[in-house]
GROMACS .gro file of C-alpha atoms in nm:
model
  493
    1LEU     CA    1 -10.587  -5.472  -5.530
    2PRO     CA    2 -10.631  -5.297  -5.654
    3CYS     CA    3 -10.353  -5.367  -5.511
    4LEU     CA    4 -10.154  -5.028  -5.457
    5PRO     CA    5 -10.180  -5.104  -5.579
    6PRO     CA    6  -9.831  -5.256  -5.621
    7SER     CA    7  -9.758  -5.369  -5.565
    8LEU     CA    8  -9.807  -5.457  -6.103
    9PRO     CA    9  -9.213  -5.421  -7.007
   10PRO     CA   10  -9.468  -5.208  -6.842
   11PRO     CA   11  -9.822  -5.180  -6.713
   12SER     CA   12 -10.103  -5.317  -6.484
   13PRO     CA   13 -10.248  -5.094  -5.912
   14SER     CA   14 -10.155  -5.211  -5.807
   15PHE     CA   15 -10.000  -5.430  -6.194
   16LEU     CA   16  -9.853  -5.320  -6.535
   17SER     CA   17  -9.773  -5.520  -6.842
   18SER     CA   18  -9.434  -5.642  -6.793
   19GLN     CA   19  -9.265  -5.451  -6.517
   20PRO     CA   20  -9.498  -5.364  -6.227
   21SER     CA   21  -9.547  -5.053  -6.026
   22PRO     CA   22  -9.486  -5.144  -5.667
   23VAL     CA   23  -9.723  -4.896  -5.512
   24GLN     CA   24 -10.056  -5.017  -5.609
   25PRO     CA   25 -10.468  -5.062  -5.673
   26GLY     CA   26 -10.652  -5.102  -5.618
   27PRO     CA   27 -10.487  -5.238  -5.927
   28VAL     CA   28 -10.137  -5.380  -5.903
   29ARG     CA   29  -9.878  -5.428  -6.174
   30PRO     CA   30  -9.683  -5.745  -6.244
   31ALA     CA   31  -9.324  -5.762  -6.141
   32SER     CA   32  -9.192  -5.703  -6.487
   33ALA     CA   33  -9.381  -5.380  -6.551
   34GLN     CA   34  -9.167  -5.148  -6.347
   35PRO     CA   35  -9.071  -4.834  -6.545
   36SER     CA   36  -8.705  -4.753  -6.582
   37ALA     CA   37  -8.566  -4.543  -6.302
   38MET     CA   38  -8.345  -4.360  -6.552
   39ALA     CA   39  -8.607  -4.260  -6.810
   40SER     CA   40  -8.955  -4.125  -6.783
   41VAL     CA   41  -9.063  -4.316  -7.094
   42PRO     CA   42  -8.869  -4.644  -7.131
   43VAL     CA   43  -8.832  -4.796  -7.477
   44TYR     CA   44  -8.808  -5.163  -7.572
   45CYS     CA   45  -8.747  -5.408  -7.856
   46LEU     CA   46  -8.545  -5.376  -8.175
   47CYS     CA   47  -8.777  -5.092  -8.278
   48ARG     CA   48  -8.697  -4.900  -7.954
   49LEU     CA   49  -9.057  -4.786  -7.903
   50PRO     CA   50  -9.240  -4.725  -7.572
   51TYR     CA   51  -9.462  -4.992  -7.425
   52ASP     CA   52  -9.793  -5.047  -7.606
   53VAL     CA   53 -10.054  -5.247  -7.413
   54THR     CA   54 -10.215  -5.368  -7.736
   55ARG     CA   55  -9.902  -5.549  -7.862
   56PHE     CA   56  -9.775  -5.884  -7.731
   57MET     CA   57  -9.419  -5.880  -7.594
   58ILE     CA   58  -9.171  -6.146  -7.485
   59GLU     CA   59  -8.868  -6.110  -7.256
   60CYS     CA   60  -8.521  -6.228  -7.353
   61ASP     CA   61  -8.384  -6.460  -7.082
   62VAL     CA   62  -8.029  -6.339  -7.151
   63CYS     CA   63  -8.037  -5.958  -7.182
   64GLN     CA   64  -8.382  -5.922  -7.017
   65ASP     CA   65  -8.499  -5.667  -7.271
   66TRP     CA   66  -8.856  -5.698  -7.402
   67PHE     CA   67  -8.945  -5.753  -7.768
   68HIS     CA   68  -9.265  -5.728  -7.971
   69GLY     CA   69  -9.359  -6.070  -8.100
   70SER     CA   70  -9.425  -5.918  -8.442
   71CYS     CA   71  -9.070  -5.772  -8.451
   72VAL     CA   72  -8.892  -6.099  -8.366
   73GLY     CA   73  -9.126  -6.350  -8.529
   74VAL     CA   74  -9.282  -6.500  -8.214
   75GLU     CA   75  -9.658  -6.558  -8.210
   76GLU     CA   76  -9.830  -6.509  -7.873
   77GLU     CA   77 -10.007  -6.845  -7.897
   78LYS     CA   78  -9.674  -7.026  -7.940
   79ALA     CA   79  -9.479  -6.832  -7.676
   80THR     CA   80  -9.573  -7.087  -7.407
   81GLU     CA   81  -9.375  -7.349  -7.603
   82ILE     CA   82  -9.052  -7.156  -7.538
   83ASP     CA   83  -8.859  -7.243  -7.221
   84LEU     CA   84  -8.571  -6.996  -7.266
   85TYR     CA   85  -8.615  -6.717  -7.519
   86HIS     CA   86  -8.305  -6.568  -7.686
   87CYS     CA   87  -8.355  -6.244  -7.880
   88PRO     CA   88  -8.188  -6.199  -8.222
   89ASN     CA   89  -7.890  -6.020  -8.066
   90CYS     CA   90  -7.832  -6.282  -7.796
   91GLN     CA   91  -7.873  -6.574  -8.036
   92VAL     CA   92  -7.531  -6.481  -8.177
   93SER     CA   93  -7.353  -6.569  -7.851
   94HIS     CA   94  -7.604  -6.801  -7.677
   95GLY     CA   95  -7.758  -6.993  -7.964
   96PRO     CA   96  -8.128  -7.030  -8.047
   97SER     CA   97  -8.413  -7.026  -7.796
   98VAL     CA   98  -8.470  -7.342  -7.591
   99MET     CA   99  -8.811  -7.500  -7.648
  100ARG     CA  100  -9.011  -7.678  -7.377
  101ARG     CA  101  -9.014  -8.057  -7.373
  102ARG     CA  102  -9.342  -8.245  -7.390
  103ARG     CA  103  -9.521  -8.291  -7.060
  104GLY     CA  104  -9.398  -8.594  -6.869
  105SER     CA  105  -9.062  -8.607  -7.045
  106HIS     CA  106  -8.777  -8.720  -6.821
  107LYS     CA  107  -8.547  -8.507  -7.033
  108GLN     CA  108  -8.749  -8.200  -6.937
  109GLU     CA  109  -8.711  -8.284  -6.569
  110ALA     CA  110  -8.339  -8.333  -6.616
  111HIS     CA  111  -8.313  -8.007  -6.807
  112SER     CA  112  -8.505  -7.815  -6.538
  113GLY     CA  113  -8.292  -7.964  -6.266
  114ALA     CA  114  -7.974  -7.883  -6.453
  115ALA     CA  115  -8.090  -7.526  -6.507
  116ARG     CA  116  -8.166  -7.489  -6.138
  117GLU     CA  117  -7.832  -7.634  -6.039
  118ALA     CA  118  -7.663  -7.401  -6.284
  119GLY     CA  119  -7.804  -7.114  -6.083
  120ARG     CA  120  -8.047  -6.978  -6.341
  121PRO     CA  121  -8.278  -6.745  -6.143
  122VAL     CA  122  -8.637  -6.852  -6.083
  123LYS     CA  123  -8.871  -6.597  -6.241
  124THR     CA  124  -9.159  -6.455  -6.037
  125GLY     CA  125  -9.485  -6.630  -6.120
  126SER     CA  126  -9.325  -6.927  -6.296
  127PRO     CA  127  -9.445  -7.279  -6.205
  128GLN     CA  128  -9.118  -7.343  -6.023
  129PHE     CA  129  -9.156  -7.016  -5.830
  130ILE     CA  130  -9.509  -7.116  -5.722
  131ARG     CA  131  -9.392  -7.464  -5.616
  132GLU     CA  132  -9.110  -7.323  -5.407
  133LEU     CA  133  -9.334  -7.058  -5.252
  134ARG     CA  134  -9.590  -7.320  -5.151
  135GLY     CA  135  -9.317  -7.527  -4.986
  136ARG     CA  136  -9.167  -7.248  -4.778
  137THR     CA  137  -9.247  -7.163  -4.417
  138PHE     CA  138  -9.311  -6.810  -4.290
  139PRO     CA  139  -9.389  -6.659  -3.951
  140SER     CA  140  -9.762  -6.670  -3.887
  141ALA     CA  141  -9.952  -6.345  -3.924
  142ASP     CA  142 -10.117  -6.436  -3.591
  143GLU     CA  143  -9.815  -6.264  -3.436
  144VAL     CA  144  -9.937  -5.925  -3.564
  145LEU     CA  145 -10.306  -5.961  -3.660
  146LEU     CA  146 -10.606  -5.827  -3.472
  147ARG     CA  147 -10.909  -6.059  -3.480
  148PRO     CA  148 -11.219  -5.870  -3.369
  149SER     CA  149 -11.571  -5.978  -3.451
  150GLY     CA  150 -11.755  -5.778  -3.713
  151ALA     CA  151 -11.953  -5.592  -3.447
  152GLN     CA  152 -11.632  -5.504  -3.257
  153LEU     CA  153 -11.469  -5.345  -3.563
  154THR     CA  154 -11.569  -4.983  -3.509
  155VAL     CA  155 -11.398  -4.648  -3.569
  156GLU     CA  156 -11.327  -4.629  -3.195
  157PHE     CA  157 -11.166  -4.975  -3.205
  158LEU     CA  158 -10.928  -4.865  -3.481
  159GLU     CA  159 -10.861  -4.524  -3.324
  160GLU     CA  160 -10.744  -4.691  -3.003
  161ARG     CA  161 -10.508  -4.916  -3.200
  162SER     CA  162 -10.425  -4.660  -3.476
  163PHE     CA  163 -10.510  -4.918  -3.746
  164SER     CA  164 -10.140  -5.000  -3.772
  165VAL     CA  165 -10.168  -5.379  -3.813
  166PRO     CA  166 -10.390  -5.597  -4.035
  167VAL     CA  167 -10.734  -5.698  -3.911
  168LEU     CA  168 -10.888  -6.037  -3.991
  169VAL     CA  169 -11.261  -6.088  -3.933
  170LEU     CA  170 -11.358  -6.455  -3.961
  171ARG     CA  171 -11.734  -6.405  -4.012
  172ARG     CA  172 -11.905  -6.122  -4.200
  173ASP     CA  173 -12.178  -6.090  -3.934
  174GLY     CA  174 -12.174  -5.741  -3.788
  175LEU     CA  175 -11.961  -5.587  -4.063
  176GLY     CA  176 -12.259  -5.416  -4.221
  177MET     CA  177 -12.156  -5.555  -4.557
  178SER     CA  178 -12.378  -5.685  -4.838
  179LEU     CA  179 -12.253  -5.959  -5.070
  180PRO     CA  180 -12.393  -6.220  -5.309
  181PRO     CA  181 -12.424  -6.577  -5.173
  182PRO     CA  182 -12.119  -6.810  -5.187
  183SER     CA  183 -12.283  -6.988  -5.481
  184PHE     CA  184 -12.224  -6.672  -5.689
  185SER     CA  185 -11.983  -6.754  -5.972
  186VAL     CA  186 -11.768  -6.584  -6.236
  187SER     CA  187 -12.051  -6.657  -6.481
  188ASP     CA  188 -12.278  -6.449  -6.258
  189VAL     CA  189 -12.018  -6.171  -6.263
  190GLN     CA  190 -12.039  -6.180  -6.642
  191HIS     CA  191 -12.419  -6.163  -6.625
  192TYR     CA  192 -12.418  -5.846  -6.415
  193ILE     CA  193 -12.128  -5.668  -6.588
  194GLY     CA  194 -12.165  -5.787  -6.947
  195GLU     CA  195 -11.960  -6.027  -7.156
  196ASP     CA  196 -11.829  -5.750  -7.385
  197LYS     CA  197 -11.672  -5.549  -7.103
  198GLU     CA  198 -11.298  -5.520  -7.175
  199ILE     CA  199 -11.095  -5.607  -6.866
  200ASP     CA  200 -10.728  -5.611  -6.764
  201VAL     CA  201 -10.595  -5.963  -6.712
  202ILE     CA  202 -10.254  -6.066  -6.581
  203ASP     CA  203 -10.065  -6.356  -6.738
  204VAL     CA  204  -9.903  -6.478  -6.415
  205VAL     CA  205  -9.618  -6.680  -6.567
  206ARG     CA  206  -9.511  -6.392  -6.790
  207GLN     CA  207  -9.607  -6.133  -6.524
  208ALA     CA  208  -9.754  -5.939  -6.813
  209ASP     CA  209 -10.080  -5.755  -6.864
  210LEU     CA  210 -10.325  -5.813  -7.146
  211LYS     CA  211 -10.679  -5.710  -7.227
  212MET     CA  212 -10.970  -5.934  -7.320
  213PRO     CA  213 -11.350  -5.933  -7.309
  214LEU     CA  214 -11.492  -6.049  -6.976
  215GLY     CA  215 -11.682  -6.324  -7.160
  216GLU     CA  216 -11.356  -6.467  -7.296
  217PHE     CA  217 -11.199  -6.470  -6.950
  218VAL     CA  218 -11.504  -6.643  -6.797
  219GLN     CA  219 -11.490  -6.906  -7.071
  220TYR     CA  220 -11.122  -6.962  -6.984
  221TYR     CA  221 -11.196  -6.972  -6.608
  222ASN     CA  222 -11.465  -7.236  -6.653
  223SER     CA  223 -11.253  -7.448  -6.888
  224PRO     CA  224 -11.118  -7.780  -6.749
  225ASN     CA  225 -10.801  -7.744  -6.957
  226ARG     CA  226 -10.629  -7.410  -6.898
  227GLN     CA  227 -10.314  -7.343  -7.095
  228ARG     CA  228 -10.220  -7.031  -6.897
  229VAL     CA  229 -10.255  -6.895  -6.544
  230LEU     CA  230 -10.463  -6.577  -6.571
  231ASN     CA  231 -10.561  -6.345  -6.288
  232VAL     CA  232 -10.806  -6.054  -6.265
  233ILE     CA  233 -10.741  -5.806  -5.983
  234SER     CA  234 -10.844  -5.465  -6.118
  235LEU     CA  235 -11.207  -5.498  -6.229
  236GLU     CA  236 -11.375  -5.197  -6.066
  237PHE     CA  237 -11.752  -5.236  -6.091
  238SER     CA  238 -11.901  -4.934  -5.910
  239GLU     CA  239 -12.075  -4.819  -6.228
  240THR     CA  240 -12.224  -5.159  -6.318
  241ARG     CA  241 -12.530  -5.358  -6.209
  242LEU     CA  242 -12.305  -5.575  -5.990
  243SER     CA  243 -12.259  -5.275  -5.761
  244ASN     CA  244 -12.620  -5.320  -5.643
  245LEU     CA  245 -12.528  -5.658  -5.492
  246VAL     CA  246 -12.216  -5.544  -5.304
  247GLU     CA  247 -12.209  -5.297  -5.015
  248THR     CA  248 -11.866  -5.219  -4.869
  249PRO     CA  249 -11.807  -5.284  -4.496
  250ARG     CA  250 -11.960  -5.022  -4.267
  251ILE     CA  251 -11.618  -4.930  -4.123
  252VAL     CA  252 -11.494  -4.849  -4.476
  253ARG     CA  253 -11.793  -4.627  -4.547
  254LYS     CA  254 -11.739  -4.439  -4.220
  255LEU     CA  255 -11.364  -4.384  -4.272
  256SER     CA  256 -11.338  -4.326  -4.646
  257TRP     CA  257 -11.236  -3.975  -4.753
  258VAL     CA  258 -11.401  -4.016  -5.091
  259GLU     CA  259 -11.727  -4.147  -4.943
  260ASN     CA  260 -11.754  -3.867  -4.688
  261LEU     CA  261 -11.561  -3.562  -4.809
  262TRP     CA  262 -11.573  -3.559  -5.189
  263PRO     CA  263 -11.811  -3.274  -5.288
  264GLU     CA  264 -12.091  -3.360  -5.525
  265GLU     CA  265 -12.031  -3.033  -5.710
  266SER     CA  266 -11.658  -3.103  -5.765
  267ALA     CA  267 -11.532  -3.029  -6.115
  268PHE     CA  268 -11.300  -3.330  -6.082
  269GLU     CA  269 -11.403  -3.687  -6.155
  270ARG     CA  270 -11.486  -3.877  -5.837
  271PRO     CA  271 -11.237  -4.161  -5.778
  272ASN     CA  272 -11.400  -4.503  -5.814
  273VAL     CA  273 -11.175  -4.747  -5.631
  274GLN     CA  274 -11.404  -4.882  -5.361
  275LYS     CA  275 -11.542  -5.194  -5.534
  276TYR     CA  276 -11.323  -5.448  -5.711
  277CYS     CA  277 -11.400  -5.802  -5.824
  278LEU     CA  278 -11.102  -6.038  -5.808
  279MET     CA  279 -11.114  -6.361  -6.007
  280GLY     CA  280 -10.806  -6.582  -5.986
  281VAL     CA  281 -10.738  -6.940  -6.083
  282LYS     CA  282 -10.515  -7.176  -5.886
  283ASP     CA  283 -10.149  -7.062  -5.872
  284SER     CA  284 -10.224  -6.697  -5.952
  285TYR     CA  285  -9.970  -6.469  -5.787
  286THR     CA  286  -9.945  -6.093  -5.737
  287ASP     CA  287  -9.596  -5.974  -5.642
  288PHE     CA  288  -9.514  -5.743  -5.351
  289HIS     CA  289  -9.666  -5.397  -5.369
  290ILE     CA  290  -9.814  -5.113  -5.168
  291ASP     CA  291 -10.169  -5.023  -5.265
  292PHE     CA  292 -10.180  -4.700  -5.462
  293GLY     CA  293 -10.179  -4.372  -5.275
  294GLY     CA  294 -10.107  -4.563  -4.955
  295THR     CA  295 -10.471  -4.666  -4.948
  296SER     CA  296 -10.593  -4.921  -4.700
  297VAL     CA  297 -10.770  -5.216  -4.855
  298TRP     CA  298 -11.041  -5.466  -4.767
  299TYR     CA  299 -11.074  -5.816  -4.914
  300HIS     CA  300 -11.360  -6.061  -4.868
  301VAL     CA  301 -11.316  -6.414  -5.004
  302LEU     CA  302 -11.653  -6.527  -5.135
  303ARG     CA  303 -11.526  -6.859  -5.274
  304GLY     CA  304 -11.186  -7.029  -5.245
  305GLU     CA  305 -10.886  -6.890  -5.056
  306LYS     CA  306 -10.612  -6.625  -5.076
  307ILE     CA  307 -10.273  -6.633  -4.903
  308PHE     CA  308 -10.121  -6.295  -4.817
  309TYR     CA  309  -9.750  -6.235  -4.746
  310LEU     CA  310  -9.742  -5.926  -4.525
  311ILE     CA  311  -9.451  -5.693  -4.444
  312ARG     CA  312  -9.468  -5.407  -4.194
  313PRO     CA  313  -9.396  -5.061  -4.346
  314THR     CA  314  -9.103  -4.965  -4.125
  315PRO     CA  315  -8.866  -4.696  -4.260
  316ALA     CA  316  -8.606  -4.968  -4.325
  317ASN     CA  317  -8.852  -5.193  -4.508
  318LEU     CA  318  -8.986  -4.905  -4.718
  319ALA     CA  319  -8.632  -4.812  -4.821
  320LEU     CA  320  -8.558  -5.174  -4.914
  321PHE     CA  321  -8.886  -5.194  -5.104
  322GLU     CA  322  -8.809  -4.882  -5.305
  323ARG     CA  323  -8.465  -5.016  -5.397
  324TRP     CA  324  -8.608  -5.357  -5.492
  325SER     CA  325  -8.884  -5.196  -5.700
  326SER     CA  326  -8.635  -5.004  -5.911
  327SER     CA  327  -8.387  -5.291  -5.954
  328SER     CA  328  -8.332  -5.439  -6.301
  329ASN     CA  329  -8.377  -5.797  -6.178
  330GLN     CA  330  -8.684  -5.738  -5.960
  331ASN     CA  331  -8.868  -6.037  -6.107
  332GLU     CA  332  -8.586  -6.268  -5.993
  333LEU     CA  333  -8.579  -6.153  -5.631
  334PHE     CA  334  -8.836  -6.253  -5.370
  335PHE     CA  335  -8.874  -5.937  -5.164
  336GLY     CA  336  -8.980  -6.132  -4.856
  337ASP     CA  337  -8.621  -6.256  -4.826
  338GLN     CA  338  -8.487  -5.902  -4.790
  339VAL     CA  339  -8.673  -5.804  -4.474
  340ASP     CA  340  -8.662  -5.925  -4.115
  341HIS     CA  341  -9.021  -6.055  -4.100
  342CYS     CA  342  -9.258  -6.159  -4.378
  343TYR     CA  343  -9.582  -6.291  -4.230
  344LYS     CA  344  -9.812  -6.546  -4.393
  345CYS     CA  345 -10.188  -6.499  -4.361
  346ALA     CA  346 -10.442  -6.743  -4.506
  347VAL     CA  347 -10.776  -6.577  -4.583
  348LYS     CA  348 -11.034  -6.850  -4.628
  349GLN     CA  349 -11.386  -6.851  -4.767
  350GLY     CA  350 -11.605  -6.616  -4.563
  351ASN     CA  351 -11.309  -6.428  -4.409
  352THR     CA  352 -11.256  -6.053  -4.449
  353LEU     CA  353 -10.907  -5.897  -4.429
  354PHE     CA  354 -10.832  -5.528  -4.377
  355ILE     CA  355 -10.476  -5.420  -4.465
  356PRO     CA  356 -10.360  -5.087  -4.318
  357THR     CA  357 -10.184  -4.802  -4.494
  358GLY     CA  358  -9.842  -4.879  -4.640
  359TRP     CA  359  -9.821  -5.251  -4.565
  360ILE     CA  360  -9.618  -5.425  -4.835
  361HIS     CA  361  -9.786  -5.746  -4.948
  362ALA     CA  362  -9.796  -6.021  -5.208
  363VAL     CA  363 -10.088  -6.256  -5.278
  364LEU     CA  364 -10.099  -6.624  -5.377
  365THR     CA  365 -10.419  -6.794  -5.490
  366PRO     CA  366 -10.385  -7.163  -5.384
  367VAL     CA  367 -10.725  -7.266  -5.529
  368ASP     CA  368 -10.966  -7.102  -5.773
  369CYS     CA  369 -11.099  -6.795  -5.597
  370LEU     CA  370 -11.365  -6.527  -5.630
  371ALA     CA  371 -11.325  -6.228  -5.398
  372PHE     CA  372 -11.442  -5.871  -5.355
  373GLY     CA  373 -11.241  -5.580  -5.223
  374GLY     CA  374 -11.174  -5.209  -5.239
  375ASN     CA  375 -10.937  -4.927  -5.152
  376PHE     CA  376 -10.992  -4.627  -4.926
  377LEU     CA  377 -10.802  -4.325  -4.794
  378HIS     CA  378 -10.871  -4.217  -4.436
  379SER     CA  379 -10.748  -3.997  -4.152
  380LEU     CA  380 -10.601  -4.262  -3.919
  381ASN     CA  381 -10.259  -4.259  -4.086
  382ILE     CA  382 -10.230  -3.959  -4.318
  383ASP     CA  383  -9.852  -3.939  -4.288
  384MET     CA  384  -9.803  -4.294  -4.420
  385GLN     CA  385 -10.044  -4.232  -4.708
  386LEU     CA  386  -9.836  -3.933  -4.814
  387ARG     CA  387  -9.512  -4.133  -4.783
  388ALA     CA  388  -9.652  -4.404  -5.010
  389TYR     CA  389  -9.757  -4.137  -5.260
  390GLU     CA  390  -9.405  -3.992  -5.261
  391ILE     CA  391  -9.259  -4.338  -5.321
  392GLU     CA  392  -9.487  -4.373  -5.623
  393LYS     CA  393  -9.359  -4.045  -5.763
  394ARG     CA  394  -8.993  -4.135  -5.709
  395LEU     CA  395  -9.053  -4.465  -5.891
  396SER     CA  396  -9.213  -4.273  -6.181
  397THR     CA  397  -9.532  -4.472  -6.149
  398ALA     CA  398  -9.760  -4.413  -6.447
  399ASP     CA  399 -10.074  -4.208  -6.380
  400LEU     CA  400 -10.283  -4.512  -6.472
  401PHE     CA  401 -10.159  -4.686  -6.158
  402LYS     CA  402 -10.196  -4.398  -5.913
  403PHE     CA  403 -10.495  -4.315  -5.696
  404PRO     CA  404 -10.713  -4.091  -5.918
  405ASN     CA  405 -10.695  -3.724  -5.816
  406PHE     CA  406 -10.502  -3.806  -5.499
  407GLU     CA  407 -10.390  -3.448  -5.438
  408THR     CA  408 -10.739  -3.314  -5.506
  409VAL     CA  409 -10.894  -3.526  -5.232
  410CYS     CA  410 -10.612  -3.418  -4.999
  411TRP     CA  411 -10.706  -3.052  -5.052
  412TYR     CA  412 -11.070  -3.127  -4.971
  413VAL     CA  413 -10.957  -3.307  -4.654
  414GLY     CA  414 -10.731  -3.017  -4.556
  415LYS     CA  415 -11.027  -2.778  -4.572
  416HIS     CA  416 -11.236  -3.024  -4.367
  417LEU     CA  417 -10.965  -3.053  -4.100
  418LEU     CA  418 -10.941  -2.675  -4.075
  419ASP     CA  419 -11.316  -2.648  -4.017
  420THR     CA  420 -11.305  -2.939  -3.769
  421PHE     CA  421 -11.020  -2.790  -3.563
  422ARG     CA  422 -11.195  -2.452  -3.549
  423GLY     CA  423 -11.523  -2.606  -3.439
  424LEU     CA  424 -11.357  -2.810  -3.166
  425ARG     CA  425 -11.161  -2.508  -3.039
  426GLU     CA  426 -11.475  -2.294  -3.022
  427ASN     CA  427 -11.637  -2.565  -2.811
  428ARG     CA  428 -11.326  -2.598  -2.590
  429ARG     CA  429 -11.253  -2.947  -2.719
  430HIS     CA  430 -10.939  -3.090  -2.874
  431PRO     CA  431 -10.883  -3.315  -3.177
  432ALA     CA  432 -10.727  -3.657  -3.133
  433ALA     CA  433 -10.347  -3.666  -3.143
  434TYR     CA  434 -10.343  -3.880  -3.460
  435LEU     CA  435 -10.554  -3.615  -3.635
  436VAL     CA  436 -10.315  -3.336  -3.536
  437HIS     CA  437 -10.017  -3.540  -3.655
  438GLY     CA  438 -10.196  -3.612  -3.984
  439ALA     CA  439 -10.294  -3.249  -4.037
  440LYS     CA  440  -9.934  -3.146  -3.985
  441ALA     CA  441  -9.810  -3.396  -4.245
  442LEU     CA  442 -10.081  -3.284  -4.487
  443ASN     CA  443  -9.997  -2.915  -4.444
  444ASN     CA  444  -9.630  -2.990  -4.507
  445ALA     CA  445  -9.732  -3.162  -4.831
  446PHE     CA  446  -9.943  -2.859  -4.927
  447ARG     CA  447  -9.639  -2.634  -4.879
  448THR     CA  448  -9.429  -2.861  -5.098
  449TRP     CA  449  -9.690  -2.882  -5.374
  450THR     CA  450  -9.740  -2.503  -5.386
  451ARG     CA  451  -9.376  -2.394  -5.394
  452LYS     CA  452  -9.309  -2.177  -5.696
  453GLU     CA  453  -9.083  -2.432  -5.866
  454ALA     CA  454  -9.322  -2.724  -5.795
  455LEU     CA  455  -9.657  -2.557  -5.859
  456PRO     CA  456  -9.678  -2.625  -6.236
  457GLU     CA  457  -9.665  -3.000  -6.162
  458HIS     CA  458  -9.941  -2.984  -5.900
  459GLU     CA  459 -10.176  -2.694  -5.979
  460GLU     CA  460 -10.403  -2.891  -6.210
  461GLU     CA  461 -10.521  -3.101  -5.912
  462ILE     CA  462 -10.606  -2.801  -5.691
  463PRO     CA  463 -10.984  -2.742  -5.665
  464GLU     CA  464 -11.098  -2.394  -5.768
  465THR     CA  465 -11.283  -2.362  -5.436
  466ILE     CA  466 -10.958  -2.390  -5.238
  467LYS     CA  467 -10.747  -2.082  -5.164
  468THR     CA  468 -10.421  -2.264  -5.111
  469GLN     CA  469 -10.207  -2.004  -4.934
  470GLN     CA  470 -10.490  -1.906  -4.701
  471LEU     CA  471 -10.566  -2.271  -4.618
  472VAL     CA  472 -10.199  -2.350  -4.545
  473LYS     CA  473 -10.163  -2.046  -4.320
  474GLU     CA  474 -10.486  -2.097  -4.126
  475LEU     CA  475 -10.439  -2.471  -4.084
  476ALA     CA  476 -10.086  -2.411  -3.950
  477LYS     CA  477 -10.233  -2.164  -3.700
  478GLU     CA  478 -10.492  -2.413  -3.575
  479ILE     CA  479 -10.227  -2.682  -3.541
  480ARG     CA  480 -10.006  -2.447  -3.335
  481LEU     CA  481 -10.298  -2.361  -3.106
  482VAL     CA  482 -10.375  -2.727  -3.045
  483GLU     CA  483 -10.010  -2.814  -2.983
  484ASP     CA  484  -9.979  -2.525  -2.735
  485ILE     CA  485 -10.277  -2.663  -2.543
  486PHE     CA  486 -10.123  -3.013  -2.549
  487GLN     CA  487  -9.799  -2.873  -2.407
  488GLN     CA  488  -9.983  -2.680  -2.135
  489ASN     CA  489 -10.176  -2.992  -2.033
  490LEU     CA  490  -9.854  -3.192  -2.037
  491GLY     CA  491  -9.692  -2.934  -1.810
  492LYS     CA  492  -9.982  -2.953  -1.565
  493THR     CA  493  -9.956  -3.331  -1.562
   0.00000   0.00000   0.00000
C-alpha cells in the first residue's frame, strides 16, 4: 500500500515521483522514483536541482535523466502528446522528440511495431507494458496461498503456520471487519473526507507522483473520457470521518504493535498506517515493492478487482530485489522475470488478502477498483521486518516513505518482550519459539543502533522512558535463560 510500501525522478510507500522506493506503504513509490545509490540527494535537469514534488518533470528517453518542464519548454498538459522525448542535449545527436500519431493511425501502429522490433525497452506502466502483462501466464498463487474462512483466521492459526505465506479469505464473514456497502463509491469517499483534501496521485504511464485535491481526482475518476491513468494508493484516512465506517480485521487489531503496544503518553507521534483507501482506474499498476518497515498488509476489494504478483522473500530473492531497486534501468526491467517463481493472485470483489512480512509484490488493476487496506507490524516475523528495514536504509529510502517512528515502536516492543519473558519464567512457562527468535533479532538491532559510532543516527527515536543499555542486557539474559531451558528439554527428549 501503502505499499511498503515499495514497492514507489523521485517520490511516492510504498511510491515516489519518478523513481520509486522499493520498500513500501503503506504508500509505494513508482518505479522511476528510486533515489540514486551514489548520492544521498540526487539532482536532475539542466538546473541540477533536487527533486521538487510541486514541479512537473519529464524523462528523456535517450539519457534517462529527468527535466523540469519549465526548464525545457514542455507543458504538462501537452506531455502526453510526446511518444519519445529527447532533452536539449540529446537532440543534438538523436534529433527532436517524436510526437504521438493520432489515434487509429496505421502509421502509429507501424511506428510502435518498428520501435518494438528495434529493441526499444518497454517502460513500466506504459500501455504496451500493461498489454503484455495482461497476456502473460504466471504460476497460480493457489500453490502457496492459505484459504481459511474468516472465523478460522485467528492468532493461533497464524502462529501454527508462522504467517509465512499469503492468506486469501473469500468472504468477509467472521473477519470482525466493518466496511461500507459495495455500493459505496469514490464520490462517497469525497463526501466523508472532503473535496479539498490534497492527496498523492500516481500517473501510471509516467510512473510519477503528483498532488491534487480529492475532488479533482473524483471528477477525473467519474469522467467517461480519461486522458491519463491515475492511481491513488496512499490515502490514509484514520483522522477523517471515513474512519468511522471502516474497522480493520480483528486479526490485525490483535497482532498490531501500534494498536496494542504504543503508549498513550508517548512523546512521539503515533504512526497512522492502518487505514488506507485505494482508488484505481482500469490499467493502474504499482511496481514491485516491499511494504515499508517490512509491515504485513491487508487489502479488501470493495468494488472491482486487483491482481497481485507475489514473490517469496527468500535470501536470494531479497538480494535480487535490492540490486534491481538500485539499478539505473529499473523501470525497463520486470522484476518477476528475475526470480524463480512469481505467483499471480486475483483478488475479486468481496475478497480480503493478507500479505506477510517481506513478500515482494506488484499490483495490476484490471477494472476500476475501490479497495481498503492497511499496514501493521507484529511479532510473528520480527527478523524479516528488521531485514526489510535495513534494505530500506541501504537503498537510501526517503523518510517520507518509511514506517513512521519504526525504531521507536521497536523499543516499546523490546520492553514488552522483556516483561513478557519475565512473567512467563516466574510462572514456569516458556514463550513460543518464534517469539524467542524475534526477541533475539530485535536485541541484535538494539545493539547495532546504540553503538557509539551509530548512536547519533538513531538516538532521536529512542523513547525517554527506555534505558537502552539496561534493556539490552536484561533482555539478553532472559533470552539465554529460555534457550537453556529449550536445550535441557531437547536433551531430555
